[in-house]
Amino acid sequence: MRTASLAAPWAALLLVTACVPRPTPDVEPRDTPATPPPSVAGALPYPLEGPALWTAPFSSEPRAAGSSFVGVSQEKAGGPLHFLGVDRDGVTRWATERDPSCTGFTVARAEEGGAEFVVLLDREPDPDGGVLAFVTTASAHDPDTGERLWGPTEVPGTLVGPGLVFAALAGSVMTEASGPKAALAAGTGEVVADEEDGDTVLHEHHGTLLLHRDGELRALGSEQGELWAHADLTVPDELGDRPVSVGYGPRPSSDSGAAVVLEWTAADEVGGVGADDDREVLLYTVHHLRTGERLLTLAPDVRPRLLGDGLDRTVVLAAPVGEGEARLYGLAATDPEPAWELPTRPGERLAGLVGDTLYTAAEGGVGRAVDTATGGVAAELPSEASDLTPVAALPGGPAVLRVPGNGGGVLAALAVS
């Protein structure tokens, strides 16, 4: 078996709004009835069906976690902001206040198949830093009750992902630059990797962390320690006998994912360790994050695009080796082979992965709704419905959809067929 050396990894950062100081709030139990539904006219995307059930009380797109939708509510710009937990009947069950600019949050699990929870950010006074000093913290909450599960844990800044990865953003929110990153253990909230200690933090998902430590690309489990390292990877046959390096490739378009893309480039002549430069990618491979097992070998012509969901499923849009046309692949964390694949249409792109459905779109064309378990095309998406992709869905429904109206649209809950 021939092994690879490590190219310096890189990752674009997911940008979210940073926080400003405020005291740590408590969670307030609520029993606020659902708001009457809006009128929803026109075509609906598969598998939604009208009429609407209730109007979601969120100001921005919520996420589904546990048996609830969790998201931000703010009546006016600059005014008080709350995170709300809303059940499938539209009843608000809990709320916790945050400063108007403290909007970063994510859905996580402590392990594959574990219960979902939400991680919220806050800013708290720093007792060691003086009167005007504050620190950013993260805490985990049960999505159905708001109960705090762990935290608050001090983090270096806002969520940058994938997963429970945090950093202070440099400059404005329009830049991808950041300060040193840190990753938290999903089960306890403890800091498990910190770039100030020499690590390069890359990707966290359901308690598994990918990082560059001591000269190697390593995957670590929350309790098992090291799961695999880059030296365990077999170099793809397509690369022949040339010296090559491997590094972290394109990150998921979603917050996180159970699969990761690695990119293979020519190794440096001395030492074989790649530099942080613009060298040509020779090949892409997709691996199961937890095991390191290779799932796909992809041509360098098309930069892979990934979407992951909370059920350890990943959809990849990429071109296989030896073929110029891109394809769609459905991957499952428990399967060493792709569950399905489909040819793409001209200009087709990934639009969303919500519930059991992948949504695609195409410029001036017809998108598709694809069953993420089988790859079956469940429905064509006509142009009038192409922009109506659900933003969140609970198993068995309902799903939340942004519909036009009221000066910018409202979030409506609809049944799922």
GROMACS .gro file of C-alpha atoms in nm:
model
  417
    1MET     CA    1   0.000   0.000   0.000
    2ARG     CA    2   0.137   0.340  -0.096
    3THR     CA    3   0.051   0.626   0.141
    4ALA     CA    4   0.022   0.998   0.086
    5SER     CA    5   0.185   1.300   0.242
    6LEU     CA    6  -0.020   1.591   0.369
    7ALA     CA    7  -0.081   1.911   0.179
    8ALA     CA    8  -0.150   2.215   0.393
    9PRO     CA    9  -0.530   2.218   0.431
   10TRP     CA   10  -0.757   2.505   0.355
   11ALA     CA   11  -1.124   2.580   0.394
   12ALA     CA   12  -1.358   2.866   0.310
   13LEU     CA   13  -1.535   2.985   0.620
   14LEU     CA   14  -1.911   3.003   0.669
   15LEU     CA   15  -1.980   3.360   0.769
   16VAL     CA   16  -2.243   3.442   1.029
   17THR     CA   17  -2.314   3.754   1.226
   18ALA     CA   18  -2.098   3.802   1.535
   19CYS     CA   19  -2.224   3.877   1.885
   20VAL     CA   20  -2.206   4.183   2.105
   21PRO     CA   21  -2.205   4.190   2.485
   22ARG     CA   22  -2.505   4.103   2.701
   23PRO     CA   23  -2.567   3.903   3.021
   24THR     CA   24  -2.625   3.529   2.986
   25PRO     CA   25  -3.006   3.482   2.965
   26ASP     CA   26  -3.222   3.211   3.112
   27VAL     CA   27  -3.460   2.995   2.910
   28GLU     CA   28  -3.823   3.096   2.952
   29PRO     CA   29  -4.090   2.824   2.921
   30ARG     CA   30  -4.381   2.936   2.701
   31ASP     CA   31  -4.712   2.806   2.576
   32THR     CA   32  -4.788   3.058   2.303
   33PRO     CA   33  -5.055   2.937   2.057
   34ALA     CA   34  -4.985   2.914   1.687
   35THR     CA   35  -5.043   3.218   1.469
   36PRO     CA   36  -5.317   3.177   1.204
   37PRO     CA   37  -5.187   3.064   0.865
   38PRO     CA   38  -5.123   3.291   0.567
   39SER     CA   39  -5.279   3.235   0.228
   40VAL     CA   40  -5.048   3.033   0.003
   41ALA     CA   41  -5.126   3.054  -0.367
   42GLY     CA   42  -4.965   2.889  -0.667
   43ALA     CA   43  -4.755   2.577  -0.712
   44LEU     CA   44  -4.593   2.411  -0.412
   45PRO     CA   45  -4.273   2.205  -0.424
   46TYR     CA   46  -4.290   1.831  -0.361
   47PRO     CA   47  -4.391   1.693  -0.109
   48LEU     CA   48  -4.570   1.996   0.040
   49GLU     CA   49  -4.944   2.038   0.012
   50GLY     CA   50  -5.175   2.321   0.110
   51PRO     CA   51  -5.348   2.495   0.263
   52ALA     CA   52  -5.100   2.635   0.515
   53LEU     CA   53  -5.136   2.515   0.875
   54TRP     CA   54  -4.991   2.811   1.069
   55THR     CA   55  -4.753   3.103   1.033
   56ALA     CA   56  -4.408   3.043   1.182
   57PRO     CA   57  -4.306   3.318   1.430
   58PHE     CA   58  -3.947   3.341   1.305
   59SER     CA   59  -3.776   3.642   1.146
   60SER     CA   60  -3.531   3.425   0.954
   61GLU     CA   61  -3.510   3.065   0.842
   62PRO     CA   62  -3.543   2.817   1.132
   63ARG     CA   63  -3.398   2.469   1.155
   64ALA     CA   64  -3.562   2.143   1.247
   65ALA     CA   65  -3.420   1.965   1.552
   66GLY     CA   66  -3.575   1.697   1.768
   67SER     CA   67  -3.952   1.746   1.738
   68SER     CA   68  -3.931   2.124   1.701
   69PHE     CA   69  -3.835   2.413   1.482
   70VAL     CA   70  -3.575   2.644   1.638
   71GLY     CA   71  -3.497   2.992   1.510
   72VAL     CA   72  -3.472   3.365   1.568
   73SER     CA   73  -3.760   3.604   1.633
   74GLN     CA   74  -3.711   3.980   1.615
   75GLU     CA   75  -3.998   4.222   1.570
   76LYS     CA   76  -3.788   4.515   1.447
   77ALA     CA   77  -3.428   4.580   1.350
   78GLY     CA   78  -3.218   4.654   1.656
   79GLY     CA   79  -3.493   4.543   1.892
   80PRO     CA   80  -3.496   4.249   2.134
   81LEU     CA   81  -3.414   3.913   1.977
   82HIS     CA   82  -3.522   3.572   2.102
   83PHE     CA   83  -3.448   3.216   2.002
   84LEU     CA   84  -3.774   3.020   1.999
   85GLY     CA   85  -3.856   2.651   2.013
   86VAL     CA   86  -4.182   2.582   1.824
   87ASP     CA   87  -4.351   2.240   1.811
   88ARG     CA   88  -4.509   2.078   1.507
   89ASP     CA   89  -4.846   2.237   1.591
   90GLY     CA   90  -4.699   2.587   1.586
   91VAL     CA   91  -4.703   2.632   1.965
   92THR     CA   92  -4.400   2.818   2.102
   93ARG     CA   93  -4.267   2.608   2.391
   94TRP     CA   94  -3.960   2.808   2.503
   95ALA     CA   95  -3.764   3.125   2.439
   96THR     CA   96  -3.427   3.269   2.534
   97GLU     CA   97  -3.321   3.628   2.472
   98ARG     CA   98  -3.004   3.728   2.290
   99ASP     CA   99  -2.859   4.060   2.182
  100PRO     CA  100  -2.992   4.163   1.836
  101SER     CA  101  -2.659   4.083   1.668
  102CYS     CA  102  -2.607   3.746   1.838
  103THR     CA  103  -2.776   3.521   1.583
  104GLY     CA  104  -2.532   3.236   1.522
  105PHE     CA  105  -2.660   2.885   1.599
  106THR     CA  106  -2.639   2.531   1.468
  107VAL     CA  107  -2.790   2.183   1.512
  108ALA     CA  108  -2.559   1.907   1.635
  109ARG     CA  109  -2.542   1.556   1.778
  110ALA     CA  110  -2.296   1.406   2.024
  111GLU     CA  111  -2.258   1.095   1.807
  112GLU     CA  112  -2.398   0.931   1.497
  113GLY     CA  113  -2.760   0.843   1.566
  114GLY     CA  114  -2.769   1.046   1.887
  115ALA     CA  115  -3.033   1.299   1.987
  116GLU     CA  116  -3.020   1.639   1.821
  117PHE     CA  117  -2.955   1.958   2.015
  118VAL     CA  118  -2.903   2.323   1.926
  119VAL     CA  119  -2.593   2.527   2.008
  120LEU     CA  120  -2.648   2.899   2.070
  121LEU     CA  121  -2.392   3.177   2.110
  122ASP     CA  122  -2.379   3.451   2.372
  123ARG     CA  123  -2.146   3.720   2.509
  124GLU     CA  124  -2.069   3.737   2.880
  125PRO     CA  125  -1.862   3.970   3.101
  126ASP     CA  126  -1.502   3.858   3.141
  127PRO     CA  127  -1.417   3.875   3.512
  128ASP     CA  128  -1.045   3.862   3.432
  129GLY     CA  129  -1.049   4.128   3.163
  130GLY     CA  130  -1.182   4.440   3.331
  131VAL     CA  131  -1.510   4.629   3.332
  132LEU     CA  132  -1.552   4.649   2.954
  133ALA     CA  133  -1.415   4.304   2.868
  134PHE     CA  134  -1.640   4.029   2.738
  135VAL     CA  135  -1.604   3.674   2.610
  136THR     CA  136  -1.805   3.476   2.356
  137THR     CA  137  -1.961   3.155   2.483
  138ALA     CA  138  -2.150   2.861   2.336
  139SER     CA  139  -2.412   2.647   2.508
  140ALA     CA  140  -2.618   2.344   2.403
  141HIS     CA  141  -2.994   2.322   2.452
  142ASP     CA  142  -3.263   2.060   2.413
  143PRO     CA  143  -3.463   2.175   2.107
  144ASP     CA  144  -3.797   2.067   2.255
  145THR     CA  145  -3.767   2.216   2.605
  146GLY     CA  146  -3.480   2.466   2.583
  147GLU     CA  147  -3.305   2.291   2.875
  148ARG     CA  148  -2.933   2.367   2.886
  149LEU     CA  149  -2.733   2.048   2.823
  150TRP     CA  150  -2.380   2.189   2.852
  151GLY     CA  151  -2.200   2.518   2.862
  152PRO     CA  152  -2.150   2.800   2.858
  153THR     CA  153  -1.805   2.729   2.713
  154GLU     CA  154  -1.576   3.014   2.613
  155VAL     CA  155  -1.500   3.013   2.238
  156PRO     CA  156  -1.278   3.247   2.032
  157GLY     CA  157  -1.567   3.393   1.830
  158THR     CA  158  -1.866   3.309   1.618
  159LEU     CA  159  -1.958   2.983   1.443
  160VAL     CA  160  -1.757   2.930   1.126
  161GLY     CA  161  -1.808   2.553   1.085
  162PRO     CA  162  -1.830   2.298   0.952
  163GLY     CA  163  -1.994   2.183   1.272
  164LEU     CA  164  -1.883   2.303   1.614
  165VAL     CA  165  -1.590   2.513   1.492
  166PHE     CA  166  -1.557   2.872   1.616
  167ALA     CA  167  -1.334   3.169   1.533
  168ALA     CA  168  -1.315   3.546   1.559
  169LEU     CA  169  -1.381   3.702   1.220
  170ALA     CA  170  -1.128   3.960   1.107
  171GLY     CA  171  -1.254   4.284   0.954
  172SER     CA  172  -1.613   4.291   0.832
  173VAL     CA  173  -1.856   4.004   0.775
  174MET     CA  174  -1.775   4.031   0.404
  175THR     CA  175  -1.430   3.879   0.454
  176GLU     CA  176  -1.335   3.513   0.489
  177ALA     CA  177  -1.039   3.594   0.714
  178SER     CA  178  -1.055   3.477   1.072
  179GLY     CA  179  -0.846   3.441   1.381
  180PRO     CA  180  -0.740   3.107   1.531
  181LYS     CA  181  -1.021   2.849   1.536
  182ALA     CA  182  -1.127   2.613   1.813
  183ALA     CA  183  -1.352   2.304   1.810
  184LEU     CA  184  -1.581   2.178   2.086
  185ALA     CA  185  -1.663   1.821   2.187
  186ALA     CA  186  -2.027   1.775   2.090
  187GLY     CA  187  -2.102   1.561   2.395
  188THR     CA  188  -1.956   1.785   2.667
  189GLY     CA  189  -1.886   2.127   2.518
  190GLU     CA  190  -1.517   2.102   2.612
  191VAL     CA  191  -1.257   2.257   2.382
  192VAL     CA  192  -1.089   1.961   2.208
  193ALA     CA  193  -0.873   2.145   1.955
  194ASP     CA  194  -0.735   2.499   1.948
  195GLU     CA  195  -0.526   2.653   1.672
  196GLU     CA  196  -0.342   2.858   1.932
  197ASP     CA  197  -0.194   2.524   2.043
  198GLY     CA  198  -0.071   2.442   1.693
  199ASP     CA  199  -0.365   2.249   1.546
  200THR     CA  200  -0.539   2.337   1.220
  201VAL     CA  201  -0.910   2.278   1.277
  202LEU     CA  202  -1.096   2.168   0.963
  203HIS     CA  203  -1.431   1.992   1.008
  204GLU     CA  204  -1.654   1.867   1.292
  205HIS     CA  205  -1.959   1.645   1.257
  206HIS     CA  206  -2.152   1.453   1.526
  207GLY     CA  207  -1.858   1.422   1.761
  208THR     CA  208  -1.593   1.345   1.496
  209LEU     CA  209  -1.326   1.607   1.430
  210LEU     CA  210  -1.091   1.640   1.132
  211LEU     CA  211  -0.775   1.843   1.193
  212HIS     CA  212  -0.411   1.882   1.101
  213ARG     CA  213  -0.197   1.798   1.404
  214ASP     CA  214   0.174   1.716   1.433
  215GLY     CA  215   0.219   1.713   1.057
  216GLU     CA  216  -0.068   1.479   0.979
  217LEU     CA  217  -0.430   1.496   0.876
  218ARG     CA  218  -0.616   1.318   1.158
  219ALA     CA  219  -0.975   1.225   1.240
  220LEU     CA  220  -1.053   1.208   1.613
  221GLY     CA  221  -1.352   1.057   1.790
  222SER     CA  222  -1.495   1.204   2.108
  223GLU     CA  223  -1.411   0.892   2.311
  224GLN     CA  224  -1.211   0.668   2.078
  225GLY     CA  225  -0.920   0.903   2.020
  226GLU     CA  226  -0.760   0.889   1.675
  227LEU     CA  227  -0.980   0.714   1.419
  228TRP     CA  228  -0.754   0.746   1.116
  229ALA     CA  229  -0.471   0.955   0.974
  230HIS     CA  230  -0.369   1.054   0.623
  231ALA     CA  231  -0.096   0.787   0.625
  232ASP     CA  232  -0.375   0.527   0.636
  233LEU     CA  233  -0.515   0.644   0.301
  234THR     CA  234  -0.433   0.446  -0.012
  235VAL     CA  235  -0.327   0.668  -0.302
  236PRO     CA  236  -0.578   0.631  -0.590
  237ASP     CA  237  -0.449   0.416  -0.877
  238GLU     CA  238  -0.533   0.696  -1.121
  239LEU     CA  239  -0.241   0.899  -0.982
  240GLY     CA  240   0.018   0.639  -1.078
  241ASP     CA  241   0.359   0.646  -0.910
  242ARG     CA  242   0.409   1.021  -0.893
  243PRO     CA  243   0.472   1.177  -0.550
  244VAL     CA  244   0.149   1.327  -0.427
  245SER     CA  245   0.009   1.515  -0.129
  246VAL     CA  246  -0.345   1.516   0.008
  247GLY     CA  247  -0.531   1.792   0.191
  248TYR     CA  248  -0.877   1.906   0.292
  249GLY     CA  249  -1.087   2.000  -0.009
  250PRO     CA  250  -1.413   2.190  -0.066
  251ARG     CA  251  -1.625   2.209   0.247
  252PRO     CA  252  -1.999   2.132   0.247
  253SER     CA  253  -2.239   2.405   0.141
  254SER     CA  254  -2.442   2.306   0.448
  255ASP     CA  255  -2.317   2.349   0.805
  256SER     CA  256  -2.152   2.009   0.823
  257GLY     CA  257  -2.158   1.660   0.679
  258ALA     CA  258  -2.060   1.297   0.742
  259ALA     CA  259  -1.845   1.294   0.427
  260VAL     CA  260  -1.542   1.505   0.342
  261VAL     CA  261  -1.368   1.589   0.015
  262LEU     CA  262  -0.991   1.555  -0.005
  263GLU     CA  263  -0.784   1.701  -0.288
  264TRP     CA  264  -0.469   1.542  -0.429
  265THR     CA  265  -0.186   1.752  -0.569
  266ALA     CA  266   0.175   1.699  -0.671
  267ALA     CA  267   0.404   1.668  -0.368
  268ASP     CA  268   0.702   1.895  -0.305
  269GLU     CA  269   1.025   1.738  -0.422
  270VAL     CA  270   1.178   1.772  -0.076
  271GLY     CA  271   0.989   1.605   0.206
  272GLY     CA  272   0.673   1.548   0.003
  273VAL     CA  273   0.464   1.786   0.213
  274GLY     CA  274   0.256   2.024   0.007
  275ALA     CA  275   0.267   2.402   0.048
  276ASP     CA  276  -0.022   2.643   0.079
  277ASP     CA  277  -0.028   2.750  -0.284
  278ASP     CA  278  -0.238   2.731  -0.599
  279ARG     CA  279  -0.104   2.405  -0.736
  280GLU     CA  280  -0.328   2.218  -0.976
  281VAL     CA  281  -0.558   1.958  -0.826
  282LEU     CA  282  -0.489   1.616  -0.979
  283LEU     CA  283  -0.785   1.434  -0.831
  284TYR     CA  284  -1.062   1.463  -0.571
  285THR     CA  285  -1.176   1.184  -0.339
  286VAL     CA  286  -1.471   1.168  -0.101
  287HIS     CA  287  -1.427   0.986   0.232
  288HIS     CA  288  -1.641   0.885   0.524
  289LEU     CA  289  -1.535   1.125   0.797
  290ARG     CA  290  -1.544   0.870   1.078
  291THR     CA  291  -1.369   0.578   0.908
  292GLY     CA  292  -1.163   0.742   0.635
  293GLU     CA  293  -1.305   0.494   0.387
  294ARG     CA  294  -1.302   0.623   0.029
  295LEU     CA  295  -1.652   0.655  -0.117
  296LEU     CA  296  -1.587   0.830  -0.450
  297THR     CA  297  -1.295   0.906  -0.681
  298LEU     CA  298  -1.361   1.220  -0.883
  299ALA     CA  299  -1.212   1.403  -1.178
  300PRO     CA  300  -1.046   1.742  -1.117
  301ASP     CA  301  -1.250   1.911  -1.393
  302VAL     CA  302  -1.553   1.983  -1.172
  303ARG     CA  303  -1.509   2.121  -0.822
  304PRO     CA  304  -1.728   1.898  -0.600
  305ARG     CA  305  -2.029   2.045  -0.423
  306LEU     CA  306  -2.164   1.881  -0.108
  307LEU     CA  307  -2.482   1.906   0.097
  308GLY     CA  308  -2.519   1.717   0.424
  309ASP     CA  309  -2.815   1.662   0.655
  310GLY     CA  310  -2.867   1.570   1.019
  311LEU     CA  311  -2.915   1.202   0.935
  312ASP     CA  312  -2.559   1.146   0.810
  313ARG     CA  313  -2.663   1.158   0.445
  314THR     CA  314  -2.460   1.355   0.194
  315VAL     CA  315  -2.532   1.452  -0.165
  316VAL     CA  316  -2.236   1.524  -0.394
  317LEU     CA  317  -2.242   1.697  -0.732
  318ALA     CA  318  -1.918   1.610  -0.911
  319ALA     CA  319  -1.767   1.443  -1.218
  320PRO     CA  320  -1.639   1.084  -1.195
  321VAL     CA  321  -1.292   1.001  -1.323
  322GLY     CA  322  -1.287   0.953  -1.699
  323GLU     CA  323  -1.612   1.140  -1.760
  324GLY     CA  324  -1.656   1.508  -1.833
  325GLU     CA  325  -2.019   1.533  -1.727
  326ALA     CA  326  -2.112   1.586  -1.363
  327ARG     CA  327  -2.337   1.346  -1.174
  328LEU     CA  328  -2.536   1.350  -0.851
  329TYR     CA  329  -2.437   1.097  -0.584
  330GLY     CA  330  -2.623   1.001  -0.268
  331LEU     CA  331  -2.401   0.882   0.018
  332ALA     CA  332  -2.496   0.727   0.353
  333ALA     CA  333  -2.273   0.708   0.659
  334THR     CA  334  -2.348   0.337   0.703
  335ASP     CA  335  -2.280   0.234   0.341
  336PRO     CA  336  -1.930   0.201   0.187
  337GLU     CA  337  -2.074   0.255  -0.163
  338PRO     CA  338  -2.289   0.537  -0.302
  339ALA     CA  339  -2.655   0.457  -0.244
  340TRP     CA  340  -2.747   0.605  -0.583
  341GLU     CA  341  -2.631   0.828  -0.866
  342LEU     CA  342  -2.803   1.034  -1.134
  343PRO     CA  343  -2.684   1.218  -1.445
  344THR     CA  344  -2.711   1.594  -1.405
  345ARG     CA  345  -2.893   1.826  -1.641
  346PRO     CA  346  -2.724   2.125  -1.808
  347GLY     CA  347  -2.662   2.395  -1.550
  348GLU     CA  348  -2.817   2.192  -1.267
  349ARG     CA  349  -2.709   2.290  -0.916
  350LEU     CA  350  -2.785   2.186  -0.558
  351ALA     CA  351  -3.060   2.405  -0.411
  352GLY     CA  352  -3.137   2.238  -0.078
  353LEU     CA  353  -3.151   1.917   0.124
  354VAL     CA  354  -3.457   1.923   0.347
  355GLY     CA  355  -3.614   1.626   0.518
  356ASP     CA  356  -3.603   1.330   0.280
  357THR     CA  357  -3.576   1.540  -0.035
  358LEU     CA  358  -3.294   1.692  -0.238
  359TYR     CA  359  -3.393   1.999  -0.440
  360THR     CA  360  -3.204   2.105  -0.749
  361ALA     CA  361  -3.239   2.408  -0.973
  362ALA     CA  362  -3.121   2.508  -1.319
  363GLU     CA  363  -3.085   2.846  -1.487
  364GLY     CA  364  -3.398   2.898  -1.693
  365GLY     CA  365  -3.483   2.531  -1.662
  366VAL     CA  366  -3.676   2.282  -1.458
  367GLY     CA  367  -3.537   2.163  -1.126
  368ARG     CA  368  -3.597   1.829  -0.959
  369ALA     CA  369  -3.707   1.689  -0.625
  370VAL     CA  370  -3.505   1.373  -0.558
  371ASP     CA  371  -3.564   1.113  -0.288
  372THR     CA  372  -3.242   1.115  -0.084
  373ALA     CA  373  -3.275   0.747   0.012
  374THR     CA  374  -3.326   0.602  -0.336
  375GLY     CA  375  -3.227   0.868  -0.587
  376GLY     CA  376  -3.568   0.846  -0.749
  377VAL     CA  377  -3.691   1.166  -0.909
  378ALA     CA  378  -4.006   1.230  -0.711
  379ALA     CA  379  -4.117   1.538  -0.901
  380GLU     CA  380  -4.017   1.799  -1.154
  381LEU     CA  381  -4.002   2.152  -1.017
  382PRO     CA  382  -4.163   2.396  -1.261
  383SER     CA  383  -4.009   2.740  -1.291
  384GLU     CA  384  -4.285   2.900  -1.082
  385ALA     CA  385  -4.197   2.669  -0.789
  386SER     CA  386  -3.819   2.661  -0.834
  387ASP     CA  387  -3.760   2.932  -0.573
  388LEU     CA  388  -4.000   2.778  -0.321
  389THR     CA  389  -3.762   2.533  -0.155
  390PRO     CA  390  -3.861   2.437   0.201
  391VAL     CA  391  -3.621   2.568   0.462
  392ALA     CA  392  -3.684   2.303   0.732
  393ALA     CA  393  -3.900   1.994   0.785
  394LEU     CA  394  -3.981   1.756   1.068
  395PRO     CA  395  -4.014   1.380   1.004
  396GLY     CA  396  -4.369   1.328   0.883
  397GLY     CA  397  -4.415   1.705   0.858
  398PRO     CA  398  -4.487   1.980   0.869
  399ALA     CA  399  -4.234   2.170   0.660
  400VAL     CA  400  -4.165   2.541   0.675
  401LEU     CA  401  -4.163   2.739   0.351
  402ARG     CA  402  -4.105   3.107   0.281
  403VAL     CA  403  -4.392   3.241   0.073
  404PRO     CA  404  -4.432   3.590  -0.082
  405GLY     CA  405  -4.630   3.853   0.100
  406ASN     CA  406  -4.623   4.113   0.375
  407GLY     CA  407  -4.336   4.313   0.230
  408GLY     CA  408  -4.084   4.032   0.186
  409GLY     CA  409  -4.258   3.709   0.266
  410VAL     CA  410  -4.367   3.503   0.563
  411LEU     CA  411  -4.272   3.157   0.686
  412ALA     CA  412  -4.563   2.917   0.656
  413ALA     CA  413  -4.596   2.561   0.787
  414LEU     CA  414  -4.748   2.314   0.541
  415ALA     CA  415  -4.837   1.948   0.556
  416VAL     CA  416  -4.613   1.690   0.387
  417SER     CA  417  -4.779   1.431   0.166
   0.00000   0.00000   0.00000
